[in-house]
Coordinates of C-alpha atoms in Angstrom, one line a residue:
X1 CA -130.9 -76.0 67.6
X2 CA -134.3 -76.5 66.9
X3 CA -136.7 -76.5 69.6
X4 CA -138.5 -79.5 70.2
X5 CA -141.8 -78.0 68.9
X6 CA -140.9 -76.5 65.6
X7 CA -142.1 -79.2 63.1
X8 CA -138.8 -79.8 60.1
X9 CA -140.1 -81.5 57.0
X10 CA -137.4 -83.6 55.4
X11 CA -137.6 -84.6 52.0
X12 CA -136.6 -87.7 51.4
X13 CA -136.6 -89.4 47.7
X14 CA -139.5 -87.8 46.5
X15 CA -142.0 -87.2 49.0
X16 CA -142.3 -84.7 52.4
X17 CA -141.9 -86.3 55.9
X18 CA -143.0 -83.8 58.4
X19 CA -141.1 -84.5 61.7
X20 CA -143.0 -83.0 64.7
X21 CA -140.8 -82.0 68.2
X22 CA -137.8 -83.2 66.5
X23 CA -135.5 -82.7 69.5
X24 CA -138.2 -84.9 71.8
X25 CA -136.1 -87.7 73.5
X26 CA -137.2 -90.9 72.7
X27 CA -133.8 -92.7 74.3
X28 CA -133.2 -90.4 77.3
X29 CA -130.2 -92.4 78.7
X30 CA -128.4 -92.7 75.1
X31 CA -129.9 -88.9 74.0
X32 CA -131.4 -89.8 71.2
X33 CA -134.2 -87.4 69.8
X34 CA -136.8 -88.1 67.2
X35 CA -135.0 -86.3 64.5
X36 CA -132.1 -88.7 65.0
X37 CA -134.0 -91.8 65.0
X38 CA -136.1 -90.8 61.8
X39 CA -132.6 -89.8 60.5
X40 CA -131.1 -93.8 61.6
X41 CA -133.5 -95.1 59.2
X42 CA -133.3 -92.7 56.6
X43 CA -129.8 -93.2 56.4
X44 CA -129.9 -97.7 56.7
X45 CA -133.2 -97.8 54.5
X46 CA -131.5 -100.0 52.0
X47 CA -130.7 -102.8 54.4
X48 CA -133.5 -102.2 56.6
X49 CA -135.9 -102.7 53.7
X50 CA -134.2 -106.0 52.9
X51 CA -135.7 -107.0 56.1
X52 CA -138.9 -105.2 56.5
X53 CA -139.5 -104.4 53.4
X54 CA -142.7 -105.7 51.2
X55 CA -143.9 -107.1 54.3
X56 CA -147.0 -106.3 56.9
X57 CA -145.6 -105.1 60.3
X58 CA -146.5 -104.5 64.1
X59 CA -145.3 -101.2 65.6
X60 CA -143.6 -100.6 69.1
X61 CA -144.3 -96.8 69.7
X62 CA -143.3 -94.7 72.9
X63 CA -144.5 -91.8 71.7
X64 CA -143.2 -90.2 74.9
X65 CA -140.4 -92.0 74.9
X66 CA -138.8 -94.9 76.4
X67 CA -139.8 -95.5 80.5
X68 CA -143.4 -93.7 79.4
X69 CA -146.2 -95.9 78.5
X70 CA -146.0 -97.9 75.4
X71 CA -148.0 -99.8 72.9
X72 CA -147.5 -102.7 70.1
X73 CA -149.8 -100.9 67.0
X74 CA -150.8 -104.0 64.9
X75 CA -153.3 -101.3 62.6
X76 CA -151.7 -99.2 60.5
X77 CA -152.3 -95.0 61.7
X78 CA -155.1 -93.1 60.3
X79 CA -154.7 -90.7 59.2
X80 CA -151.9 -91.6 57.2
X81 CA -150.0 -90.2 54.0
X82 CA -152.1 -91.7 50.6
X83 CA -148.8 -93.7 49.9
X84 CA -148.3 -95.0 52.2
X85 CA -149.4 -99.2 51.8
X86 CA -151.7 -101.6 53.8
X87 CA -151.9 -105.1 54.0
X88 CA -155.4 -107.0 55.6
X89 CA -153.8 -109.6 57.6
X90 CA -156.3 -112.5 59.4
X91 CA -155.3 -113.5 63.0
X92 CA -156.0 -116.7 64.4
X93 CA -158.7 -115.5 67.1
X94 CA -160.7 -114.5 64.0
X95 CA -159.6 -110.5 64.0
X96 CA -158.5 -109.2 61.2
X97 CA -155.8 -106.2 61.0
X98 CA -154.7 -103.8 58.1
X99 CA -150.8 -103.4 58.6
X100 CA -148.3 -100.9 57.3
X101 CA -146.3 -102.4 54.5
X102 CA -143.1 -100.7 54.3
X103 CA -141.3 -100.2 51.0
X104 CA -139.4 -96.9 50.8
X105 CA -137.4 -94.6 53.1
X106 CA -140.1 -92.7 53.4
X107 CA -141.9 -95.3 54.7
X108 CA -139.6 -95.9 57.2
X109 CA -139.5 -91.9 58.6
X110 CA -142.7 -91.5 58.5
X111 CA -142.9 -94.4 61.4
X112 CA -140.2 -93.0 63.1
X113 CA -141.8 -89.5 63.5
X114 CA -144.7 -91.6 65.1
X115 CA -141.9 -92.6 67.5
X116 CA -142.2 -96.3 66.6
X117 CA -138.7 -97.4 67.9
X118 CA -139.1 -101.0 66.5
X119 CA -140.1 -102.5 63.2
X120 CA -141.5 -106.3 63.6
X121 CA -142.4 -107.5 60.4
X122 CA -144.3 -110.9 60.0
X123 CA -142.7 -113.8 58.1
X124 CA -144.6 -113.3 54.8
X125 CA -144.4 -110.4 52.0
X126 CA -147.9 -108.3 51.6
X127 CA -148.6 -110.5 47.8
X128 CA -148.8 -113.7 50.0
X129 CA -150.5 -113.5 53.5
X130 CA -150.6 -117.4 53.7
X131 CA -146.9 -118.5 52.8
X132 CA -144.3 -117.9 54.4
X133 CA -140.7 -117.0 52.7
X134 CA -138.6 -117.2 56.4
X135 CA -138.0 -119.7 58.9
X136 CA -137.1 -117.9 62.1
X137 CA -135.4 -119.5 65.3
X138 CA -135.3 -117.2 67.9
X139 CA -132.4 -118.4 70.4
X140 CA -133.9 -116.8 74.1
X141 CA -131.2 -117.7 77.0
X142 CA -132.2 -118.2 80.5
X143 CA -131.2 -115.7 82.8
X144 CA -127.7 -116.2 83.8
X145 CA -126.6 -117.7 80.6
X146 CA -123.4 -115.9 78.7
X147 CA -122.9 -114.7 75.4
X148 CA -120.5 -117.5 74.5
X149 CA -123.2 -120.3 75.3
X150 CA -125.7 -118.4 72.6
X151 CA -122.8 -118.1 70.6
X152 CA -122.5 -122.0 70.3
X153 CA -126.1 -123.1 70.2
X154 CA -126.0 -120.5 67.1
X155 CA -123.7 -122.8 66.0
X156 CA -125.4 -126.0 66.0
X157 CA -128.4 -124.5 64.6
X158 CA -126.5 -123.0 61.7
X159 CA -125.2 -127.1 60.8
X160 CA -128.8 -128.4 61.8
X161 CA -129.8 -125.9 59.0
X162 CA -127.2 -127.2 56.7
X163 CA -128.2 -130.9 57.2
X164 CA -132.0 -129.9 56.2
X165 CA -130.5 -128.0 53.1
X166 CA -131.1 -124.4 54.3
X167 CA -128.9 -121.5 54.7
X168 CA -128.8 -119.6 57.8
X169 CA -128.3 -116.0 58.4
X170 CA -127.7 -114.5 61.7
X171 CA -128.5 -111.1 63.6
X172 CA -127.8 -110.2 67.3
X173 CA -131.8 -109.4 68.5
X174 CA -131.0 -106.7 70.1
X175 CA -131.4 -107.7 73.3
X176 CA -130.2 -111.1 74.8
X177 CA -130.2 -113.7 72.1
X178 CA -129.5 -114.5 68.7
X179 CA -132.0 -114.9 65.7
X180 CA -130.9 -116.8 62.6
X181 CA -133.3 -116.9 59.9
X182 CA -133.6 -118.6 56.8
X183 CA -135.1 -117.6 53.5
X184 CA -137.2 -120.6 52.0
X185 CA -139.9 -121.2 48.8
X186 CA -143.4 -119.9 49.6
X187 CA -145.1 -122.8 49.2
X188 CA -145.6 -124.2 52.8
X189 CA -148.1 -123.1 55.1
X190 CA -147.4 -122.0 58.4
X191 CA -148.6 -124.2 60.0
X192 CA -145.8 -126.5 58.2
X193 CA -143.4 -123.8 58.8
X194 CA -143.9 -123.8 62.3
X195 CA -144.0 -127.6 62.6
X196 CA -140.0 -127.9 60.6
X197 CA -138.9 -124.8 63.3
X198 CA -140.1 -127.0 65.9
X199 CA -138.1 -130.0 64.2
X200 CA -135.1 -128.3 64.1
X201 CA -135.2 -127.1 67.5
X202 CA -135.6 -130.6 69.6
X203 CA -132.7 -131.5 67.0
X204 CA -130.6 -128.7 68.1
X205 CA -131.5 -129.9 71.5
X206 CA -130.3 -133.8 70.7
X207 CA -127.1 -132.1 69.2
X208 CA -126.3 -129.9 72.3
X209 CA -127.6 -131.3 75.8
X210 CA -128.0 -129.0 78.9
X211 CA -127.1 -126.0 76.5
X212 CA -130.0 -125.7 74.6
X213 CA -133.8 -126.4 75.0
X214 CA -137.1 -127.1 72.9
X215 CA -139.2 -127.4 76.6
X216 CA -142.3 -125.0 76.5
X217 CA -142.6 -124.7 80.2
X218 CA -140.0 -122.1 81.4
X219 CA -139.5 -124.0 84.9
X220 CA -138.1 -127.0 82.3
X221 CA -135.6 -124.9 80.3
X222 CA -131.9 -125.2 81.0
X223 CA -129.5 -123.4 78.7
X224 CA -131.0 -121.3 75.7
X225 CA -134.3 -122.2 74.3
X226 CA -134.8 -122.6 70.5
X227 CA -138.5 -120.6 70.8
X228 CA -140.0 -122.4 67.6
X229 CA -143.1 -120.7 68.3
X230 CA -142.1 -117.5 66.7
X231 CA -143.1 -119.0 63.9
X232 CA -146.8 -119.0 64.2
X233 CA -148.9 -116.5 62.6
X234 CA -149.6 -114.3 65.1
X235 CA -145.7 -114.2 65.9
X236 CA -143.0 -111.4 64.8
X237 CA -139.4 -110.9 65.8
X238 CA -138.0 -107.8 65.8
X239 CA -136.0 -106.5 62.2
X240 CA -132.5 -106.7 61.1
X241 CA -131.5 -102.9 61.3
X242 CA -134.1 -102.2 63.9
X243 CA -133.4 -100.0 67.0
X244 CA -134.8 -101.3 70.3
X245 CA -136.5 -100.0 73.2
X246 CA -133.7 -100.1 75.3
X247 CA -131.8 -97.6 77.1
X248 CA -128.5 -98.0 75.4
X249 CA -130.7 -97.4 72.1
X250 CA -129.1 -101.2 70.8
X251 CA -129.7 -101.9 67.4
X252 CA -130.6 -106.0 66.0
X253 CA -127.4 -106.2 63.6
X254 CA -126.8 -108.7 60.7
X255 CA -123.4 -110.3 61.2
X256 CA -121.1 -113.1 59.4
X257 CA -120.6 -116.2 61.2
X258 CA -116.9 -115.2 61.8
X259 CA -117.9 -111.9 63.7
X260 CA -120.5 -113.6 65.6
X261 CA -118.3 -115.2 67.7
X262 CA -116.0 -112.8 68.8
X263 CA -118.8 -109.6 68.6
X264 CA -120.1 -107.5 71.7
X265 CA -124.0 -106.9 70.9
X266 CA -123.6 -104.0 73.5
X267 CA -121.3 -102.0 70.7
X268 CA -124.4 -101.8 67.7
X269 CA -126.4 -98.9 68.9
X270 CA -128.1 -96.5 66.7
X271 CA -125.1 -94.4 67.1
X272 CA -122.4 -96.9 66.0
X273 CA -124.6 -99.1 63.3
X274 CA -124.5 -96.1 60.2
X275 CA -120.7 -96.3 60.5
X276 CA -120.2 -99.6 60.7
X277 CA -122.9 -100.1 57.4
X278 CA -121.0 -97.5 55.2
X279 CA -117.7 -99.3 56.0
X280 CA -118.8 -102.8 55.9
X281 CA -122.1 -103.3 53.8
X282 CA -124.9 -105.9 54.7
X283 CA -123.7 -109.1 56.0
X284 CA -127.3 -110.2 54.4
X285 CA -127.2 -108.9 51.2
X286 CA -127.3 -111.9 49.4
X287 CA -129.9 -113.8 51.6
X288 CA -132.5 -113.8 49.0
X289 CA -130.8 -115.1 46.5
X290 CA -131.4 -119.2 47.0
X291 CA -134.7 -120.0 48.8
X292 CA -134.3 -122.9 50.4
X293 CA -137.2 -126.2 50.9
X294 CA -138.7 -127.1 54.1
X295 CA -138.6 -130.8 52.6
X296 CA -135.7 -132.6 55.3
X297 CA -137.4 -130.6 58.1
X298 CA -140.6 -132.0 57.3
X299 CA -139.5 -135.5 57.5
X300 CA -138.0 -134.9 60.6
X301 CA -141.3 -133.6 62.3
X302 CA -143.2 -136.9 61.1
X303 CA -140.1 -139.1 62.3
X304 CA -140.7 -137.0 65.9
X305 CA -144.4 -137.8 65.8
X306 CA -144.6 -140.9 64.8
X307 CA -141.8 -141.5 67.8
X308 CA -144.1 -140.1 69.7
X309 CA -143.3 -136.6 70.0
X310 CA -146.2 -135.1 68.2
X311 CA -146.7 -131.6 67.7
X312 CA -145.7 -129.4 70.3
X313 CA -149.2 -127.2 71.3
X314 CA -149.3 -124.6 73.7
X315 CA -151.3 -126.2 77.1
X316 CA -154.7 -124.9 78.4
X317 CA -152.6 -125.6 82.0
X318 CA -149.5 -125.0 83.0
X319 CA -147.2 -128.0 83.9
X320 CA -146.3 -128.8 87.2
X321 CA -143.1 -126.9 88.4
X322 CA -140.3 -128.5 90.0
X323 CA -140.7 -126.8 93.0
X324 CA -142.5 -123.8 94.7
X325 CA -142.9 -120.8 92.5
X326 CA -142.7 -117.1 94.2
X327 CA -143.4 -114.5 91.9
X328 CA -140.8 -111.6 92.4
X329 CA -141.5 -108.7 90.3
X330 CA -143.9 -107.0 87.2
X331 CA -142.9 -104.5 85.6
X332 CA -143.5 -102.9 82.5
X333 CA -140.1 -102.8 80.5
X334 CA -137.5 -104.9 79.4
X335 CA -134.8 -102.8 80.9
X336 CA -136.4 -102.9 84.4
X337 CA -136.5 -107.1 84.2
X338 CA -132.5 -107.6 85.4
X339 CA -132.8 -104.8 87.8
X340 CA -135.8 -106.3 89.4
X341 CA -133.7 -110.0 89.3
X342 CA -131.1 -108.4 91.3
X343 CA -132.8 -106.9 93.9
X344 CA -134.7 -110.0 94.6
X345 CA -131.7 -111.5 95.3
X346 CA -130.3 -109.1 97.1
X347 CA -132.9 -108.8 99.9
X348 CA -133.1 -112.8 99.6
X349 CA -129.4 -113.4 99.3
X350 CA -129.5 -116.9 101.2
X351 CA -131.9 -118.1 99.1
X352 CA -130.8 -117.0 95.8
X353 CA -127.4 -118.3 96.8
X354 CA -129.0 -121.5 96.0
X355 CA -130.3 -121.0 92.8
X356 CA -129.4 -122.3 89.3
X357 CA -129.8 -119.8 86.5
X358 CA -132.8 -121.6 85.3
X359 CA -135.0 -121.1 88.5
X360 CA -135.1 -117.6 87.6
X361 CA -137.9 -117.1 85.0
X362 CA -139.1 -113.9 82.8
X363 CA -142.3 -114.0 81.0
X364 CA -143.5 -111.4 78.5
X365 CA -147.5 -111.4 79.6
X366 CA -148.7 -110.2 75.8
X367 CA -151.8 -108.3 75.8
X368 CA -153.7 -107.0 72.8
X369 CA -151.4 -104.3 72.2
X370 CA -149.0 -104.3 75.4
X371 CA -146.2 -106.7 76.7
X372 CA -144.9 -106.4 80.4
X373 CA -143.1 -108.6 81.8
X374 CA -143.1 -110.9 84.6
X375 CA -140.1 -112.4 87.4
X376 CA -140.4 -115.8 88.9
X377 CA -138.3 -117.7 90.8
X378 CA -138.1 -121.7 91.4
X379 CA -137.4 -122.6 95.2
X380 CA -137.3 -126.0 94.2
X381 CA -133.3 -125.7 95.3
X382 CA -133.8 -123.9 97.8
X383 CA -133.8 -125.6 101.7
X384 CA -137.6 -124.7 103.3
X385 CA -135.9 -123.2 106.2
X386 CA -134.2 -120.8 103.7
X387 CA -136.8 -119.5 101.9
X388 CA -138.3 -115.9 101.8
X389 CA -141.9 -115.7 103.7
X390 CA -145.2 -115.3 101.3
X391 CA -145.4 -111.8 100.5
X392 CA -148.2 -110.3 98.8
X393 CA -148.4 -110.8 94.9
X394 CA -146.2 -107.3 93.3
X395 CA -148.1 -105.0 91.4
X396 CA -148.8 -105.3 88.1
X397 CA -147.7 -103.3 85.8
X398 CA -148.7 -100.3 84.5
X399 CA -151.2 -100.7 81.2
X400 CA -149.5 -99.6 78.2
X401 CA -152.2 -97.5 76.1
X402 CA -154.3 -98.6 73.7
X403 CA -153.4 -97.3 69.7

């Protein structure tokens, strides 16, 4: 075996990727070394391509693996290899970024020798920074919500997508929830975009009461929330294909609507997905082929406003909660959020005996180039007599470093 210091440079199509400390874990719990993760995307570049390719994209690198500090790499390496291609891409707050546009496998090892675990590609291709060619709805379920429940919002997204004249493709994210996206004309800013995303999701809502939720304000979400937001400019969702920063090394996989509903999201790891590709193809390999218009949507989102619904804006304050919130844990990775959930409980078990699964809340807490998350809980159920004494406010987590 090759020791973890000894550099291998793999050629792949016609250029030299030089992989340093190959046998470094980057997935201790499901042993997965550099080599093997530049080798994952060597192996699905085709598909992964079809979802990352030709477009800028935000890097999640451990470079010391996963449980060591992170960081979310929005400007692209330097040094990098001359073919490697850029993208200039202007944020909101005025700063500008140029991004790594992947188009070739090599592309894609060369990013996975820097130990970026996951791609997260904006919704726009590197020839038109201001258009949009993909509406994404990002279902997120409240803790304590089942698979089957995502399952069925999916559903009623997929026929509110019908009704509007779009198609909809769906992926597990690799995580919790399910994204379906939705190839459309580049003609609509995204502004617009985000505006028929947010239409579709309070119509979702109307079609499936106390499963799924448009509400902003965590401490007013019941069911699975249709997070419209991920369609703003500053927003990516992870890639089909893409690994993710978890310990079971879970891949986001492209599925049928069919195997969506009876599918364990646990069983696509990085170990499983190559397999499963050779023998079964890309569920999303025709997903370019008809763009769909944004027209339907649109109408709705004007019907909503002039109803009186307006445009949903994120507030300078927080709304009102229901009830008392006690902030339970920080920490710094996903993996660590259920964990920290449970052991609340567990040294508050007469109070959390009296909560609904919506009155425990997760927040990612986004910083420049760092996300850590954050555990609330919603006493609003819970009997004053039975609640936990103040304790001091946790920790925060540990800073992820800066690229």
């Amino acid at each position: 075996m090759t020791s973890s210091g000894s550099p291998v440079t793999l050629e792949v199509g016609d250029r030299a990727v030089v992989v340093t400390h190959p046998d470094k874990l980057l997935i201790p719990t499901a042993r997965v070394r550099k080599i093997d993760l530049v080798q994952y995307y060597v192996a699905l570049a085709a598909p992964s391509l079809r979802g990352a390719g030709g477009r800028p994209c935000v890097l999640v690198r451990h470079p010391d693996g996963l449980g060591a500090p992170f960081f979310f790499q929005k400007r692209a390496p330097d040094p990098r290899p001359a073919w490697v291609e850029v993208a200039r891409l202007r944020y909101p707050s005025g700063r500008t970024a140029q991004e790594v546009v992947p188009r070739h496998a090599a592309d894609l090892a060369w990013l996975a020798q820097l130990a970026c675990l996951e791609l997260h590609p904006h919704a726009v291709r590197a020839d038109d920074l201001d258009h949009p060619d993909e509406l994404r709805i990002d279902l997120d379920p409240v803790p304590g919500i089942a698979w089957p429940q995502i399952v069925q919002v999916a559903g009623v997204a997929r026929a509110v997508l019908s009704d509007a004249g779009l198609v909809g493709w769906p992926k597990t994210s690799g995580s919790r929830g399910i994204h379906v996206l939705a190839r459309i004309e580049r003609r609509w800013t995204y502004e617009q975009v985000r505006s028929a995303a947010l239409a579709l999701a309070r119509e979702v809502e109307r079609r499936a009461p106390g499963l799924a939720t448009s509400a902003w304000h965590k401490e007013q979400r019941e069911g699975v929330f249709v997070d419209y937001n991920q369609n703003a400019r500053d927003r990516t969702v992870c890639s089909a294909w893409s690994v993710r920063a978890r310990p079971d090394a879970r891949v986001s996989t492209p599925l049928d609507w069919r195997e969506l509903e009876r599918c364990d999201p646990a069983a696509f790891t990085l170990w499983t997905i190559p397999a499963r590709w050779r023998r079964r193809g890309d569920p999303h390999a025709a997903m370019d082929e008809r763009p769909g218009r944004l027209d339907t949507l649109l109408e709705w989102a004007a019907r909503d406003e002039a109803a009186g619904d307006g445009r949903a804006r994120r507030p300078a304050r927080a709304h009102p909660a229901e009830g008392p919130l006690v902030e339970a844990a920080r920490v710094a990775d996903e993996a660590a959020v259920q964990p920290a959930i449970d052991a609340w409980k567990k040294a508050h078990p007469a109070a959390a005996a009296r909560l609904a699964p919506r009155d425990v809340l997760v927040d990612r807490l986004r910083g420049r180039s760092s996300l850590s998350y954050r555990v609330r809980i919603n006493l609003a159920r819970v009997p004053e007599r039975l609640r936990p004494a103040p304790t001091p406010a946790p920790a925060r987590a540990r800073k992820a470093r800066n690229p």
